[in-house]
Short mmCIF file of C-alpha atoms in Angstrom, two decimals:
data_model
loop_
_atom_site.label_atom_id
_atom_site.label_comp_id
_atom_site.label_asym_id
_atom_site.label_seq_id
_atom_site.Cartn_x
_atom_site.Cartn_y
_atom_site.Cartn_z
CA MET N 522 2.53 -21.50 12.18
CA ILE N 523 4.39 -19.00 10.12
CA SER N 524 6.03 -20.74 7.10
CA THR N 525 9.55 -20.45 5.90
CA LYS N 526 8.16 -18.06 3.05
CA GLY N 527 6.93 -15.81 5.78
CA ARG N 528 9.94 -15.75 7.85
CA TYR N 529 12.15 -15.20 4.80
CA ALA N 530 9.87 -12.36 3.56
CA LEU N 531 10.53 -10.65 6.96
CA ARG N 532 14.26 -11.11 6.81
CA MET N 533 14.28 -9.67 3.36
CA MET N 534 12.16 -6.71 4.27
CA ILE N 535 14.29 -5.98 7.32
CA ASP N 536 17.42 -6.25 5.26
CA LEU N 537 16.02 -3.68 2.90
CA ALA N 538 14.94 -1.35 5.65
CA MET N 539 18.60 -1.45 6.90
CA GLN N 540 19.93 -0.21 3.54
CA ASP N 541 19.97 3.29 2.17
CA THR N 542 16.32 3.70 1.14
CA ASP N 543 17.14 5.99 -1.74
CA LYS N 544 19.22 3.36 -3.52
CA TYR N 545 18.11 -0.03 -4.97
CA THR N 546 19.76 -3.21 -3.43
CA PRO N 547 20.62 -6.07 -5.70
CA LEU N 548 18.76 -9.36 -4.82
CA LYS N 549 22.13 -11.09 -4.95
CA ASP N 550 23.36 -8.81 -2.08
CA ILE N 551 20.37 -9.56 0.08
CA SER N 552 20.70 -13.29 -0.69
CA GLU N 553 24.30 -13.38 0.33
CA ARG N 554 23.67 -11.37 3.69
CA GLN N 555 20.72 -13.58 4.49
CA GLY N 556 21.77 -16.92 3.34
CA ILE N 557 18.69 -17.39 1.30
CA SER N 558 18.81 -18.73 -2.27
CA GLU N 559 18.11 -16.13 -5.04
CA LYS N 560 15.68 -18.45 -6.69
CA TYR N 561 13.60 -18.79 -3.47
CA MET N 562 13.78 -14.96 -2.92
CA GLU N 563 12.58 -14.25 -6.44
CA ILE N 564 9.34 -16.10 -5.72
CA ILE N 565 8.98 -14.14 -2.35
CA ILE N 566 9.89 -10.77 -4.04
CA LYS N 567 7.03 -11.24 -6.62
CA HIS N 568 4.41 -11.14 -3.90
CA LEU N 569 6.06 -8.09 -2.16
CA VAL N 570 6.10 -6.19 -5.49
CA LYS N 571 2.59 -7.17 -6.27
CA HIS N 572 1.26 -5.98 -3.00
CA LYS N 573 3.23 -2.77 -3.43
CA LEU N 574 5.50 -3.26 -0.40
CA ILE N 575 8.73 -2.79 -2.46
CA HIS N 576 9.75 -1.45 -5.75
CA GLY N 577 12.11 -3.21 -8.22
CA LEU N 578 14.28 -1.69 -10.77
CA ARG N 579 16.00 -3.77 -13.64
CA GLY N 580 19.41 -3.28 -15.18
CA LYS N 581 22.49 -1.58 -14.10
CA GLY N 582 22.00 -0.01 -10.54
CA GLY N 583 18.88 -1.95 -10.19
CA GLY N 584 17.52 -4.05 -7.34
CA TYR N 585 14.74 -3.54 -4.73
CA ARG N 586 13.92 -0.79 -2.18
CA LEU N 587 11.10 -0.05 0.12
CA ILE N 588 8.34 2.23 -1.05
CA ARG N 589 7.55 3.53 2.46
CA SER N 590 9.28 4.35 5.68
CA ALA N 591 10.21 1.25 7.73
CA ALA N 592 7.85 2.52 10.45
CA ASP N 593 4.91 2.33 8.01
CA TYR N 594 5.17 -1.41 7.39
CA SER N 595 3.67 -3.81 9.84
CA VAL N 596 4.78 -7.48 10.31
CA GLY N 597 1.12 -8.54 9.62
CA GLU N 598 0.98 -6.96 6.33
CA ILE N 599 4.20 -8.46 5.15
CA LEU N 600 3.20 -11.95 6.29
CA GLU N 601 -0.18 -11.64 4.65
CA ALA N 602 1.28 -10.33 1.45
CA VAL N 603 3.28 -13.62 0.97
CA GLY N 604 0.18 -15.75 1.74
CA GLU N 605 0.47 -16.35 5.40
CA GLN N 606 -2.86 -16.89 7.21
CA LEU N 607 -2.77 -15.41 10.64
CA ALA N 608 -6.21 -16.86 11.63
CA PRO N 609 -5.77 -19.84 14.19
CA VAL N 610 -8.69 -21.79 12.62
CA SER N 611 -10.02 -22.18 9.17
CA CYS N 612 -13.48 -20.96 9.92
CA LEU N 613 -12.05 -17.53 10.71
CA LEU N 614 -10.39 -17.05 7.34
CA PRO N 615 -11.77 -14.29 5.26
CA GLU N 616 -12.49 -16.32 2.13
CA THR N 617 -14.08 -19.28 3.99
CA GLU N 618 -17.89 -19.85 3.94
CA PRO N 619 -19.68 -19.00 7.18
CA CYS N 620 -19.69 -22.13 9.48
CA ASP N 621 -23.28 -23.40 9.99
CA ARG N 622 -22.19 -24.54 13.49
CA GLU N 623 -20.98 -21.13 14.63
CA SER N 624 -24.05 -20.29 16.67
CA ALA N 625 -23.70 -23.57 18.56
CA CYS N 626 -19.86 -23.66 18.77
CA PRO N 627 -18.65 -23.44 22.32
CA THR N 628 -15.10 -22.50 21.34
CA ILE N 629 -15.74 -19.80 18.58
CA ALA N 630 -15.48 -17.02 21.00
CA MET N 631 -12.11 -18.17 22.19
CA TRP N 632 -10.75 -18.54 18.64
CA LYS N 633 -12.08 -15.14 17.86
CA LYS N 634 -10.37 -13.45 20.77
CA PHE N 635 -7.09 -15.36 19.95
CA ASN N 636 -7.41 -14.30 16.39
CA GLN N 637 -7.80 -10.65 17.38
CA LEU N 638 -4.80 -11.09 19.80
CA SER N 639 -2.54 -12.35 17.10
CA HIS N 640 -3.81 -9.79 14.50
CA ASP N 641 -3.10 -6.94 16.97
CA PHE N 642 0.24 -8.48 17.78
CA PHE N 643 1.50 -8.77 14.27
CA TYR N 644 0.03 -5.60 13.02
CA GLY N 645 1.39 -3.66 16.05
CA ILE N 646 5.08 -4.40 15.18
CA THR N 647 6.73 -2.37 12.44
CA LEU N 648 9.87 -2.96 10.43
CA ALA N 649 11.31 0.01 12.18
CA ASP N 650 10.73 -1.74 15.58
CA LEU N 651 12.72 -4.87 14.32
CA THR N 652 15.62 -2.78 12.91
CA ALA N 653 16.01 -0.66 16.08
CA PRO N 654 19.11 -1.46 18.03
#
């Protein structure tokens, strides 16, 4: 399940994609438009900046803006940047030790197929897709 943090990150990125990409948008403005507290947005913004999805500028005229074109951002990379795990089961998470039961697991093929479907789904949708009329 996608958490509130993941859903809010998408809303923030969509909001930024709908702004003039040459200008910085103040966090306060995004917060007001999206109805998300600035404090919670600050937590999410740190992840997005750390993963080089957005750029921030402090001071007068500061705020945040996308680094790339909206078409160059996938929903999957945004969700994973804020810590969302897209894998349906823990044994398919990248940092998990290999399961010693995998060779005898009757459901592993199903989980791997579902994992690939969800990965392809989220990585196949861009910010530009979500902002299109």
